[in-house]
Coordinates of C-alpha atoms and ligand atoms in Angstrom, one line a residue:
M1037 CA -23.2 3.2 -11.9
T1038 CA -23.4 5.6 -14.6
F1039 CA -22.1 9.0 -15.7
N1040 CA -23.2 11.1 -18.3
F1041 CA -20.2 11.2 -20.4
R1042 CA -19.6 14.4 -22.9
D1043 CA -17.1 11.9 -24.8
T1044 CA -18.9 8.8 -25.2
S1045 CA -15.7 7.1 -26.7
L1046 CA -15.2 6.8 -22.6
V1047 CA -17.8 4.6 -22.4
P1048 CA -16.3 1.4 -23.3
I1049 CA -13.3 1.9 -21.2
W1050 CA -15.9 2.6 -18.4
E1051 CA -17.6 -0.7 -18.6
K1052 CA -13.8 -2.4 -18.7
I1053 CA -12.9 -0.3 -14.9
Q1054 CA -16.5 -1.1 -13.7
K1055 CA -15.7 -4.9 -14.8
G1056 CA -12.1 -4.8 -13.1
E1057 CA -10.6 -5.3 -16.4
R1058 CA -7.0 -3.9 -17.3
L1059 CA -6.9 -1.1 -19.8
S1060 CA -4.8 -1.4 -22.8
M1061 CA -1.9 1.1 -24.1
A1062 CA -4.7 2.1 -26.9
D1063 CA -7.4 3.0 -23.6
G1064 CA -4.2 4.8 -21.8
L1065 CA -4.2 6.8 -25.2
A1066 CA -8.0 7.9 -25.4
L1067 CA -7.8 9.0 -22.1
Y1068 CA -5.0 11.2 -22.0
A1069 CA -6.9 12.1 -25.8
T1070 CA -10.0 12.9 -24.1
P1071 CA -11.4 16.8 -23.4
D1072 CA -14.1 15.2 -20.7
L1073 CA -11.8 15.5 -18.1
I1074 CA -14.4 15.6 -15.5
S1075 CA -15.4 12.3 -16.3
L1076 CA -11.8 11.3 -16.6
G1077 CA -12.0 12.3 -13.0
K1078 CA -14.7 10.6 -12.1
M1079 CA -13.6 7.4 -13.3
A1080 CA -10.0 7.9 -11.9
N1081 CA -11.9 8.8 -8.2
F1082 CA -14.1 5.4 -9.0
A1083 CA -10.9 3.2 -8.7
Q1084 CA -9.3 5.0 -6.0
Q1085 CA -12.3 4.5 -4.1
Q1086 CA -12.3 0.8 -4.8
K1087 CA -8.7 0.7 -3.3
S1088 CA -8.7 3.3 -0.6
G1089 CA -12.4 3.9 0.0
D1090 CA -12.1 7.8 1.4
A1091 CA -8.4 7.7 2.5
V1092 CA -6.0 9.6 1.5
Y1093 CA -2.6 9.2 3.4
F1094 CA 0.0 11.6 4.6
V1095 CA 3.2 11.4 6.1
L1096 CA 5.4 13.6 8.7
N1097 CA 8.6 13.3 7.0
Q1098 CA 11.7 15.2 6.4
K1099 CA 13.8 15.1 3.4
I1100 CA 17.6 14.7 3.3
E1101 CA 19.5 15.6 0.1
H1102 CA 23.1 15.0 1.7
T1103 CA 24.9 16.3 -1.1
N1104 CA 24.3 18.0 -4.4
I1105 CA 28.0 17.0 -5.5
C1106 CA 27.4 14.5 -8.4
V1107 CA 29.4 12.7 -11.1
L1108 CA 26.7 12.3 -13.4
S1109 CA 25.5 15.4 -15.4
C1110 CA 22.3 14.5 -16.1
K1111 CA 20.2 17.6 -18.5
F1112 CA 17.1 17.8 -16.5
C1113 CA 19.1 18.2 -13.4
D1114 CA 19.3 21.6 -11.9
F1115 CA 20.0 20.5 -8.4
A1116 CA 23.7 18.3 -9.3
V1117 CA 26.7 20.3 -9.2
K1118 CA 30.6 19.4 -9.5
K1119 CA 33.1 19.1 -6.3
G1120 CA 34.7 23.0 -6.0
D1121 CA 31.3 24.6 -7.4
A1122 CA 30.3 27.7 -5.2
S1123 CA 26.9 26.1 -4.2
A1124 CA 28.4 22.7 -3.8
Y1125 CA 27.4 21.3 -0.2
E1126 CA 28.1 18.2 1.8
M1127 CA 26.4 17.2 4.9
T1128 CA 27.8 15.3 8.2
T1129 CA 26.1 12.5 9.8
D1130 CA 25.6 15.3 12.6
E1131 CA 24.5 17.8 10.4
I1132 CA 21.4 15.3 8.9
V1133 CA 20.4 13.9 12.4
S1134 CA 20.2 17.6 13.4
K1135 CA 17.7 18.2 11.0
L1136 CA 15.3 15.3 13.0
T1137 CA 13.0 16.0 15.3
P1138 CA 11.3 13.0 17.2
E1139 CA 7.6 13.7 15.7
I1140 CA 9.2 12.8 12.1
T1141 CA 8.2 9.0 11.5
E1142 CA 9.8 8.9 7.7
V1143 CA 13.2 10.4 6.8
H1144 CA 13.5 10.5 2.8
I1145 CA 17.2 10.3 1.8
T1146 CA 18.4 10.9 -1.8
G1147 CA 21.2 13.1 -3.1
G1148 CA 23.7 13.4 -5.8
M1149 CA 26.5 11.2 -6.4
P1150 CA 30.0 12.1 -5.3
A1151 CA 33.2 10.3 -6.3
D1152 CA 35.0 10.4 -2.9
W1153 CA 32.5 9.6 -0.2
P1154 CA 33.3 6.3 1.2
W1155 CA 30.9 3.4 1.6
E1156 CA 30.6 3.5 5.4
R1157 CA 29.7 7.0 5.0
Y1158 CA 26.4 5.8 3.6
L1159 CA 25.9 3.1 6.0
D1160 CA 26.3 5.6 9.2
I1161 CA 24.0 7.8 7.9
V1162 CA 21.4 5.2 8.1
R1163 CA 22.4 3.4 11.4
T1164 CA 23.1 6.9 12.9
I1165 CA 19.3 8.1 11.8
H1166 CA 17.8 4.3 13.2
S1167 CA 19.6 4.3 16.5
R1168 CA 19.0 7.8 17.6
Y1169 CA 15.4 7.6 16.2
P1170 CA 14.2 4.4 16.4
A1171 CA 10.5 5.2 15.5
T1172 CA 11.5 7.4 12.4
D1173 CA 11.4 5.0 9.5
V1174 CA 14.3 5.3 6.7
K1175 CA 13.3 5.7 3.0
A1176 CA 16.6 5.8 1.3
F1177 CA 18.6 5.8 -2.0
T1178 CA 17.1 5.7 -5.5
A1179 CA 18.3 2.7 -7.4
I1180 CA 20.5 4.6 -9.4
E1181 CA 22.7 5.6 -6.4
I1182 CA 22.1 2.1 -5.0
D1183 CA 23.9 1.0 -8.7
F1184 CA 26.4 3.6 -7.8
F1185 CA 27.2 1.8 -4.7
H1186 CA 27.3 -1.8 -6.4
K1187 CA 29.7 -0.5 -9.0
K1188 CA 31.7 1.8 -6.9
F1189 CA 32.2 -0.3 -4.1
R1190 CA 32.1 -3.4 -6.2
M1191 CA 29.5 -5.5 -4.0
P1192 CA 26.7 -7.1 -6.0
V1193 CA 23.5 -5.3 -5.5
E1194 CA 22.0 -7.8 -2.8
E1195 CA 24.8 -6.9 -1.0
V1196 CA 24.7 -3.2 -0.8
L1197 CA 21.2 -3.6 -0.1
R1198 CA 21.8 -6.2 2.8
Q1199 CA 24.1 -3.8 4.6
L1200 CA 21.7 -0.8 4.1
K1201 CA 18.8 -3.1 5.6
D1202 CA 21.0 -4.3 8.6
A1203 CA 21.8 -0.6 9.2
G1204 CA 17.9 0.3 9.5
L1205 CA 16.7 0.8 5.5
K1206 CA 13.1 0.1 5.5
T1207 CA 11.8 0.8 1.9
M1208 CA 13.7 2.8 -1.0
P1209 CA 12.2 5.8 -3.0
G1210 CA 10.9 5.8 -6.2
G1211 CA 13.4 8.3 -8.1
G1212 CA 15.6 7.9 -11.0
A1213 CA 13.1 6.0 -13.2
E1214 CA 12.7 8.8 -14.9
V1215 CA 11.3 7.5 -18.5
F1216 CA 12.1 4.1 -19.4
S1217 CA 11.9 4.9 -23.1
E1218 CA 15.9 4.5 -24.7
R1219 CA 15.1 7.1 -26.9
V1220 CA 14.5 9.7 -24.1
R1221 CA 17.3 8.1 -21.9
R1222 CA 19.7 8.7 -24.7
R1223 CA 19.2 12.2 -24.9
L1224 CA 18.6 13.7 -21.5
F1225 CA 20.8 10.9 -19.1
N1226 CA 22.6 8.8 -21.0
Q1227 CA 25.0 8.0 -18.1
K1228 CA 22.0 6.2 -16.0
I1229 CA 21.3 2.9 -15.5
G1230 CA 18.1 2.6 -17.9
A1231 CA 14.9 0.6 -17.6
K1232 CA 16.5 -2.9 -17.1
G1233 CA 19.2 -1.7 -14.3
W1234 CA 16.4 0.0 -12.5
F1235 CA 14.1 -2.9 -12.3
G1236 CA 16.8 -5.1 -11.6
V1237 CA 17.7 -2.9 -8.1
H1238 CA 13.9 -2.6 -7.5
K1239 CA 13.4 -6.2 -7.8
A1240 CA 16.0 -7.3 -5.8
A1241 CA 14.5 -4.9 -3.1
H1242 CA 11.5 -6.6 -3.1
R1243 CA 12.8 -10.1 -3.1
M1244 CA 14.7 -8.9 0.1
G1245 CA 11.5 -7.5 1.9
I1246 CA 12.2 -4.3 0.9
P1247 CA 9.4 -2.2 -0.7
T1248 CA 9.9 0.4 -2.7
N1249 CA 8.3 3.6 -4.8
S1250 CA 7.9 4.6 -8.5
T1251 CA 8.1 7.7 -10.2
L1252 CA 7.7 9.0 -13.9
L1253 CA 9.2 12.4 -14.8
Y1254 CA 7.1 13.8 -17.2
G1255 CA 6.4 16.9 -19.1
H1256 CA 9.9 17.3 -20.8
I1257 CA 10.9 15.6 -24.3
E1258 CA 8.6 12.3 -23.6
T1259 CA 5.5 11.5 -25.8
L1260 CA 2.3 9.9 -24.6
E1261 CA 3.1 6.6 -25.6
E1262 CA 6.3 6.4 -23.7
R1263 CA 4.4 7.2 -20.7
L1264 CA 2.4 4.8 -21.2
D1265 CA 4.8 2.5 -22.0
H1266 CA 6.5 3.2 -19.0
M1267 CA 3.2 3.1 -17.0
V1268 CA 2.5 -0.6 -18.4
Q1269 CA 6.4 -2.0 -17.4
L1270 CA 5.9 -0.9 -13.9
R1271 CA 2.4 -2.7 -14.1
E1272 CA 4.2 -6.0 -15.3
A1273 CA 6.7 -5.8 -12.9
Q1274 CA 4.2 -5.2 -10.1
D1275 CA 2.6 -8.4 -11.5
E1276 CA 5.6 -10.1 -10.6
T1277 CA 6.4 -9.0 -7.5
G1278 CA 3.8 -7.0 -5.5
G1279 CA 6.4 -4.7 -3.7
F1280 CA 5.8 -1.1 -5.3
L1281 CA 3.9 1.0 -2.5
T1282 CA 3.4 4.4 -4.6
F1283 CA 3.2 5.5 -8.0
I1284 CA 4.5 9.1 -8.1
P1285 CA 4.4 11.5 -11.3
L1286 CA 6.7 13.9 -11.0
A1287 CA 5.8 17.0 -12.9
F1288 CA 9.0 18.4 -14.9
Q1289 CA 10.3 21.7 -13.3
P1290 CA 12.2 23.4 -16.6
G1291 CA 14.2 25.8 -14.4
D1292 CA 17.6 26.4 -16.3
T1293 CA 18.0 23.1 -17.6
G1294 CA 17.4 24.6 -21.6
I1295 CA 15.1 21.7 -22.4
K1296 CA 12.1 24.0 -21.9
P1297 CA 11.5 27.8 -21.4
R1298 CA 11.9 28.9 -17.6
N1299 CA 8.5 29.3 -16.6
Q1300 CA 6.7 26.6 -18.7
F1301 CA 5.6 24.4 -15.8
T1302 CA 3.3 21.3 -17.1
S1303 CA -0.4 22.5 -17.4
A1304 CA -2.5 21.4 -14.6
I1305 CA -5.0 19.9 -17.2
D1306 CA -1.9 17.8 -18.0
D1307 CA -1.1 17.3 -14.7
L1308 CA -4.6 16.1 -13.4
K1309 CA -4.9 13.6 -16.6
T1310 CA -1.6 12.2 -15.7
I1311 CA -2.8 11.3 -12.1
A1312 CA -6.2 9.7 -13.2
V1313 CA -4.5 7.6 -16.0
S1314 CA -2.0 6.1 -13.8
R1315 CA -4.8 5.1 -11.4
L1316 CA -6.8 3.5 -14.2
M1317 CA -3.4 2.0 -15.7
L1318 CA -1.6 0.8 -12.7
D1319 CA -4.9 -1.7 -11.3
N1320 CA -2.1 -3.2 -9.4
F1321 CA -0.7 -0.1 -7.6
P1322 CA -2.1 0.1 -3.9
H1323 CA -1.2 4.1 -4.0
I1324 CA -1.1 7.0 -6.5
K1325 CA 0.8 10.3 -4.8
A1326 CA 0.3 13.7 -5.5
Y1327 CA 3.9 15.3 -4.6
W1328 CA 2.6 18.6 -4.1
V1329 CA 6.2 20.0 -4.3
M1330 CA 5.9 19.6 -7.9
L1331 CA 2.6 19.6 -8.5
T1332 CA 1.8 22.9 -6.5
E1333 CA -0.4 22.7 -3.6
E1334 CA -3.5 23.8 -5.5
V1335 CA -3.0 21.2 -8.2
A1336 CA -2.3 17.9 -5.9
S1337 CA -5.5 19.3 -3.9
V1338 CA -7.8 18.8 -7.0
A1339 CA -5.9 15.4 -7.7
L1340 CA -7.1 14.1 -4.5
N1341 CA -10.5 13.4 -6.5
F1342 CA -8.6 12.2 -9.6
G1343 CA -7.4 9.5 -8.9
A1344 CA -4.5 10.2 -5.9
D1345 CA -4.7 9.0 -2.5
D1346 CA -1.4 10.1 -1.2
M1347 CA 0.0 13.5 -0.7
D1348 CA 3.6 12.5 0.4
G1349 CA 4.3 14.7 3.3
T1350 CA 5.3 17.7 5.3
V1351 CA 8.6 17.3 3.6
G1352 CA 10.3 19.8 5.6
E1353 CA 12.7 21.1 3.3
E1354 CA 13.5 20.3 -1.0
R1355 CA 16.0 21.3 -2.9
I1356 CA 15.7 18.7 -5.7
A1357 CA 12.5 21.0 -7.6
H1358 CA 13.4 24.1 -5.8
D1359 CA 16.6 24.4 -7.5
A1360 CA 14.9 23.7 -10.7
G1361 CA 12.4 26.9 -10.2
A1362 CA 9.5 25.3 -8.2
I1363 CA 6.9 27.6 -6.9
S1364 CA 5.5 25.8 -4.1
P1365 CA 6.6 26.2 -0.8
M1366 CA 9.7 24.3 0.9
K1367 CA 7.3 22.3 3.5
L1368 CA 3.8 22.1 4.5
A1369 CA 2.4 22.5 8.1
K1370 CA 0.8 19.3 9.3
D1371 CA -2.5 21.3 9.6
Q1372 CA -2.2 22.4 6.3
I1373 CA -2.1 19.0 4.5
I1374 CA -5.0 17.9 6.5
R1375 CA -7.2 21.0 5.9
I1376 CA -6.5 20.1 2.2
I1377 CA -7.7 16.8 2.6
K1378 CA -10.6 17.6 4.4
D1379 CA -11.5 19.9 1.9
A1380 CA -11.3 17.4 -0.8
G1381 CA -14.0 15.3 0.9
K1382 CA -11.3 12.3 2.3
I1383 CA -10.0 11.2 5.7
P1384 CA -6.6 12.6 6.4
V1385 CA -4.7 9.3 7.5
E1386 CA -1.5 9.7 8.8
R1387 CA 0.6 6.5 7.9
D1388 CA 3.8 4.9 8.6
V1389 CA 6.3 4.4 5.8
Y1390 CA 4.5 1.1 4.8
Y1391 CA 1.2 2.9 4.7
N1392 CA 0.0 1.7 7.9
P1393 CA -2.4 4.2 9.0
L1394 CA -1.0 5.6 12.0
K1395 CA -3.9 8.7 13.2
V1396 CA -7.1 9.0 11.2
H1397 CA -7.8 12.9 11.3
S1398 CA -11.8 12.7 10.9
D1399 CA -14.4 11.4 12.6
R1400 CA -17.5 9.0 11.4
V1401 CA -14.8 7.1 10.0
I1402 CA -15.8 3.2 9.6
G1403 CA -12.9 0.6 8.8
K1404 CA -13.4 -1.7 6.2
I1405 CA -11.5 -4.9 6.1
P1406 CA -10.4 -4.7 2.5
Y1407 CA -11.1 -8.2 1.4
L1408 CA -13.8 -10.1 -0.9
N1409 CA -15.4 -11.9 1.8
S1410 CA -16.3 -8.5 3.4
L1411 CA -17.8 -7.3 0.5
P1412 CA -21.6 -7.9 0.7
F1413 CA -21.5 -5.6 3.5
Y1414 CA -19.6 -3.0 1.6
H1415 CA -20.5 -3.4 -2.3
D1416 CA -24.0 -1.1 -1.9
F1417 CA -23.4 0.4 1.6
E1418 CA -24.7 4.1 1.1
K1419 CA -21.8 6.1 3.0
G1420 CA -24.5 8.5 4.2
P1421 CA -22.3 10.5 6.7
F1422 CA -19.7 8.2 6.7
R1423 CA -16.4 7.9 5.6
I1424 CA -14.8 4.4 4.8
L1425 CA -11.2 3.6 5.6
P1426 CA -10.1 0.0 4.0
I1427 CA -7.6 -1.5 6.7
V1428 CA -6.7 -4.8 7.5
P1429 CA -8.1 -6.3 10.4
R1430 CA -4.8 -6.2 12.9
R1431 CA -4.1 -2.8 11.9
M1432 CA -7.9 -1.7 12.5
G1433 CA -7.4 -3.2 15.8
I1434 CA -4.5 -1.3 16.7
L1435 CA -6.8 2.2 15.7
A1436 CA -9.8 0.8 17.9
A1437 CA -7.8 0.7 20.7
D1438 CA -6.9 4.2 20.3
N1439 CA -10.4 5.0 19.7
Q1440 CA -10.0 6.2 16.2
L1441 CA -12.8 4.6 14.5
A1442 CA -16.4 5.3 14.7
A1443 CA -17.1 1.6 13.7
G1444 CA -15.8 -1.5 11.9
L1445 CA -15.9 -4.9 11.3
Y1446 CA -13.4 -6.2 13.8
S1447 CA -11.2 -9.1 13.6
L1448 CA -12.9 -11.3 16.9
M1449 CA -10.1 -10.9 18.8
D1450 CA -9.7 -6.8 18.6
Y1451 CA -13.3 -6.8 19.3
Y1452 CA -12.4 -8.9 22.2
R1453 CA -9.4 -6.6 23.1
N1454 CA -11.2 -3.5 23.0
E1455 CA -14.9 -4.8 24.3
A1456 CA -15.3 -2.0 27.5
S1457 CA -15.4 1.0 24.1
L1458 CA -17.2 -1.0 21.8
D1459 CA -20.9 -2.2 21.2
L1460 CA -21.1 -5.5 19.5
L1461 CA -23.9 -5.5 16.3
D1462 CA -25.8 -8.2 14.8
W1463 CA -23.6 -9.0 12.0
C1464 CA -20.6 -10.6 11.4
I1465 CA -18.4 -12.6 9.2
A1466 CA -18.4 -16.4 10.3
T1467 CA -17.7 -19.8 8.1
R1468 CA -19.9 -22.8 8.1
D1469 CA -17.2 -25.2 7.9
Q1470 CA -14.2 -24.5 5.6
V1471 CA -13.3 -20.4 4.9
K1472 CA -10.8 -20.9 1.8
S1473 CA -9.2 -17.4 3.0
V1474 CA -7.3 -18.4 5.9
M1475 CA -4.9 -20.8 5.2
L1476 CA -1.7 -22.9 6.4
F1477 CA 0.7 -23.4 3.1
S1478 CA 2.9 -26.0 4.6
N1479 CA 5.7 -28.4 3.9
H1480 CA 4.9 -30.4 7.0
G1481 CA 2.2 -32.3 8.2
W1482 CA 0.7 -30.6 11.4
A1483 CA 2.5 -33.3 13.7
D1484 CA 5.6 -32.6 12.3
L1485 CA 5.4 -29.1 12.7
D1486 CA 6.6 -29.0 16.1
G1487 CA 9.9 -27.0 16.6
R1488 CA 9.3 -25.4 13.2
I1489 CA 9.3 -21.5 11.6
I1490 CA 6.1 -20.5 10.9
G1491 CA 5.7 -17.1 8.3
V1492 CA 2.7 -15.4 9.8
T1493 CA 0.8 -12.6 7.7
D1494 CA 1.3 -9.2 8.9
E1495 CA -2.3 -8.8 8.8
T1496 CA -3.9 -10.9 11.3
A1497 CA -5.2 -10.6 14.5
T1498 CA -7.3 -13.8 15.2
S1499 CA -6.1 -16.6 12.6
I1500 CA -2.9 -16.3 14.3
Q1501 CA -4.5 -17.3 17.7
L1502 CA -6.5 -19.7 16.1
L1503 CA -3.6 -21.3 14.6
R1504 CA -1.5 -21.2 18.1
L1505 CA -4.8 -22.8 19.1
L1506 CA -4.9 -25.4 16.7
L1507 CA -1.0 -26.7 17.1
A1508 CA -1.4 -26.6 20.7
N1509 CA -4.9 -28.4 21.5
K1510 CA -5.5 -30.1 18.9
Y1511 CA -2.2 -31.7 17.5
H1512 CA -0.5 -30.9 20.7
V1513 CA 3.1 -29.5 19.1
K1514 CA 4.4 -26.1 19.7
A1515 CA 5.9 -23.8 16.6
E1516 CA 7.9 -20.5 16.1
F1517 CA 5.8 -17.5 14.6
R1518 CA 7.5 -14.8 12.4
R1519 CA 5.6 -12.1 11.4
L1520 CA 5.7 -11.8 7.5
H1521 CA 6.6 -8.1 5.8
A1522 CA 3.4 -6.4 4.8
G1523 CA 3.3 -5.7 1.0
V1524 CA 5.9 -8.0 -0.4
N1525 CA 5.3 -11.4 -1.6
D1526 CA 8.5 -13.4 0.1
Y1527 CA 7.4 -16.4 1.2
T1528 CA 10.7 -18.1 0.9
G1529 CA 12.6 -19.5 4.4
Y1530 CA 9.9 -20.7 6.3
D1531 CA 8.4 -24.5 6.9
A1532 CA 4.9 -22.9 6.8
V1533 CA 3.1 -19.7 6.0
L1534 CA -0.1 -18.5 7.2
L1535 CA -2.1 -16.2 5.1
I1536 CA -5.6 -14.6 5.2
G1537 CA -7.9 -12.7 3.1
D1538 CA -7.5 -12.5 -0.8
Q1539 CA -4.0 -13.3 -0.9
A1540 CA -4.8 -16.6 0.7
L1541 CA -7.9 -17.0 -1.1
Y1542 CA -5.6 -16.2 -4.4
H1543 CA -2.8 -18.9 -3.3
N1544 CA -5.2 -21.3 -2.1
R1545 CA -6.9 -21.5 -5.8
H1546 CA -3.4 -21.4 -7.6
G1547 CA -1.1 -22.6 -4.9
L1548 CA 1.8 -21.2 -3.3
E1549 CA 5.5 -21.8 -4.8
G1550 CA 7.4 -24.0 -2.2
Y1551 CA 4.7 -25.6 0.1
E1552 CA 3.0 -28.5 -0.7
I1553 CA 0.5 -29.1 1.8
V1554 CA -2.6 -26.7 2.3
Y1555 CA -5.0 -26.3 5.6
D1556 CA -8.0 -24.6 5.8
L1557 CA -8.1 -23.4 9.4
A1558 CA -11.6 -23.1 10.0
A1559 CA -12.2 -26.9 8.1
E1560 CA -9.8 -27.8 10.9
W1561 CA -11.9 -25.9 13.9
Y1562 CA -14.8 -27.3 12.5
E1563 CA -13.8 -31.0 12.4
W1564 CA -12.8 -30.3 15.7
K1565 CA -15.4 -28.5 17.3
K1566 CA -18.6 -29.1 15.1
M1567 CA -18.7 -25.4 15.1
P1568 CA -19.1 -22.5 13.2
F1569 CA -15.8 -20.1 13.3
V1570 CA -16.5 -16.3 13.7
F1571 CA -13.9 -14.4 12.2
A1572 CA -15.2 -11.0 12.5
V1573 CA -17.6 -9.0 14.0
W1574 CA -19.3 -5.6 13.4
A1575 CA -18.9 -2.9 16.5
V1576 CA -19.6 0.4 17.2
A1577 CA -17.7 2.6 18.9
K1578 CA -19.7 3.3 22.2
N1579 CA -19.2 7.1 22.6
A1580 CA -20.7 7.1 18.7
G1581 CA -24.3 8.0 19.8
P1582 CA -27.5 5.9 19.1
E1583 CA -28.4 8.1 16.0
M1584 CA -25.3 7.1 14.4
R1585 CA -25.6 3.5 15.1
S1586 CA -28.9 3.2 14.0
A1587 CA -27.5 4.9 10.8
L1588 CA -25.3 2.5 10.4
E1589 CA -27.4 -0.6 11.3
A1590 CA -29.9 0.5 8.5
A1591 CA -26.5 1.2 5.8
I1592 CA -25.6 -2.7 6.9
R1593 CA -28.8 -4.2 6.5
E1594 CA -29.4 -2.8 3.1
S1595 CA -26.3 -3.4 1.7
L1596 CA -27.0 -7.0 2.8
A1597 CA -30.1 -7.0 1.5
N1598 CA -29.2 -5.4 -1.7
T1599 CA -26.2 -7.8 -2.0
E1600 CA -28.0 -11.2 -1.6
G1601 CA -27.9 -13.0 -4.6
R1602 CA -26.1 -10.9 -6.6
Y1603 CA -22.5 -12.9 -5.2
R1604 CA -22.1 -13.9 -9.0
A1605 CA -21.9 -9.9 -10.1
I1606 CA -19.5 -9.4 -7.1
G1607 CA -17.6 -11.7 -8.3
E1608 CA -17.7 -10.0 -12.0
L1609 CA -16.4 -7.1 -10.8
H1610 CA -14.0 -7.8 -7.9
G1611 CA -12.5 -11.5 -8.9
R1612 CA -10.6 -10.8 -12.0
T1613 CA -8.0 -8.7 -10.3
L1614 CA -7.3 -12.1 -8.5
R1615 CA -7.4 -14.3 -11.3
L1616 CA -10.7 -15.5 -10.0
H1617 CA -13.8 -16.9 -11.6
P1618 CA -16.9 -15.0 -11.0
E1619 CA -18.8 -18.6 -10.0
Y1620 CA -15.8 -19.6 -7.8
V1621 CA -16.4 -16.1 -5.9
E1622 CA -20.1 -16.8 -5.8
E1623 CA -19.5 -20.1 -4.5
Y1624 CA -17.2 -18.5 -1.9
L1625 CA -19.1 -16.2 -0.4
E1626 CA -22.0 -18.4 -0.2
G1627 CA -19.8 -20.1 2.4
F1628 CA -20.2 -17.1 4.8
N1629 CA -22.9 -16.6 7.5
Y1630 CA -23.1 -12.5 7.7
T1631 CA -25.7 -12.7 10.6
L1632 CA -24.6 -13.3 14.2
G1633 CA -26.8 -16.1 15.7
D1634 CA -26.6 -18.2 18.7
R1635 CA -24.3 -21.0 17.0
E1636 CA -22.1 -18.2 16.3
K1637 CA -22.0 -16.7 19.6
E1638 CA -21.2 -19.9 21.1
A1639 CA -18.8 -20.5 18.7
M1640 CA -17.1 -17.1 19.8
R1641 CA -17.4 -18.2 23.5
E1642 CA -15.6 -21.4 23.0
F1643 CA -12.7 -19.4 21.0
R1644 CA -12.5 -17.1 23.5
K1645 CA -12.3 -19.3 26.4
L1646 CA -9.5 -21.8 24.6
A1647 CA -7.7 -18.7 23.2
A1648 CA -7.3 -17.5 26.8
E1649 CA -6.1 -20.8 28.0
V1650 CA -3.2 -21.2 25.7
N1651 CA -2.0 -17.9 25.1
P1652 CA -3.0 -15.4 27.9
G1653 CA -2.8 -12.5 25.7
V1654 CA 0.2 -12.9 23.8
V1655 CA 0.4 -10.6 20.6
I1656 CA 3.7 -11.1 18.3
Ligands
V47_536 O1 14.7 10.8 -10.0 C1 15.3 15.6 -10.8 C2 13.4 14.1 -10.5 C3 13.6 12.8 -8.7 C4 13.9 17.7 -12.0 O2 9.9 8.0 -3.3 C5 13.0 16.6 -11.3 O3 8.2 9.1 -2.1 C6 11.4 17.6 -11.4 O4 12.3 10.3 -6.9 N1 12.2 18.7 -12.4 C7 14.0 12.4 -7.2 N2 11.6 16.5 -11.6 C8 12.7 12.5 -6.4 C9 12.3 12.0 -6.1 C10 10.8 11.8 -5.4 C11 10.3 12.6 -5.2 C12 9.0 12.4 -4.1 C13 8.8 11.2 -3.5 C14 9.4 10.2 -4.0 C15 9.1 8.6 -3.1 C16 10.4 10.4 -4.8 O5 13.4 14.2 -8.7 C17 14.4 12.3 -9.4 C18 14.4 13.1 -10.9 O6 13.5 12.4 -11.7 N3 13.6 15.4 -11.0 N4 15.3 17.2 -11.9 C19 13.1 18.4 -12.3 N5 14.1 19.5 -12.8

């Protein structure tokens, strides 16, 4: 892909981006320095498309700032007050719960840190929300608050998190990171914990299966180098844990902080550059959030074409930014968010706290399995009238059951479950013998797995049934399955772990710590049945209409034809983030059969028959 760069110094950076190479601090500075804003936006939009296709996520959420009384006195904060202040407030659990309604899917709780609240009061808030609104996920307490609880209530950070998790906490917000620079910390928030403490809490959370968000407070006294250093530190931490969901650049609202004149907000250009640069620098972050509360609706709308794929949500009511003079509204209606996202040419995807899609507010949406093995279908896919939603197999099945997609490359089990509303097309993802990316990492041989606990990736719909079948009918053992947490690389505490897709491919190549034996499920099937295994099939909604169907068929056919013989180039672009050599990716892709022929259909029928016998429709 080529753009007409006005600033040709961007060309080498663009080449790196296209090859999936990581950008350096110097690249980041060059991106900030460029006057060619439009090219910067196009590059970031390209990176965004690689990650999230045409999707922009939002959530029906409610912010709760339970109190503004705070023992800290950070210079940039206009929200916090001292106890006894005329504007001080403290909410009871009942007052907090009264702000919620059943349609809210995420509640975001963060606030001041008063000296006199007992630990039980915080637990009570989380527990009560969780029990009264079980479908509402609780995202609560920044690393600063967790550290405060740790010190005040004399409990290790892990114990604080464990008790909150038991009470119902699902994820943590990204606040309190500010800027990791020690220079800025000493000048603006010297009572806060700093980078080491902030990362300590987030990494502890990730190890415990609590994904978290991250922020950067920009537009005050920090330098561009300090912003970029902040991003690089986050990128390194993400390499280590994989537990960050999104990055949120927070535009500083000067208010009466005295740090900047009252109305000197960050410029729209700086906001857009920061969104774009963060998308390009944070190559291992799934999402970048355009937080409209601090950016304004207008800038957030444009940001959706500058690398952001996350609009936060309806918010409900917000004080931290508004006390510091934010000019955005206090809340946005769902319809308004949907309109903004549609106007940006994207798919409004209503999500849960983990970014699982709940509802797709657009038609002509095609589900894309975001794994390397499906790339021959999508690499050269001319979108035409379609919009692409990358979505893991099991979640795609859930959307199909609700008739939310026009078409998709469905996991085989999901195709069967939704057969009545789908038409099968002529393509699939089938193995010849081995697959290399549906792997059981184990500490026990097959026969010894009886009664053991197997952690199973949250993403699978078909491989889990294949594993069940192999255990029951090939090896005559029965194990207990537990779903692994989406998005957090915690594989400890199981006797074996089933992974699929790129995660499995990566660990097949690089090993999975703690597990010595590796089984390839397609190879197991082949050895047993002497048949290929069909993991996924293309299907189109029956109600999509013949024109749509033929447009889709033409696009798939063309992409397959264009990519044939070019698997090494695909490996160059997409293998790097997985630390896989292009030749390895080439060999991997050559192991698949993408056409649904008679042999594949026969294998499908055999699997269907056996799977129905072993586990009549059980889904865990
Ligand atoms: O940590 C304080 C910032 C943060 C000001 O995780 C200010 O999804 C601008 O973290 N101007 C809290 N910012 C908000 C936050 C957040 C917001 C939205 C979504 C998520 C998420 C997290 O607000 C604080 C601080 O960095 N802040 N004062 C100010 N005057």
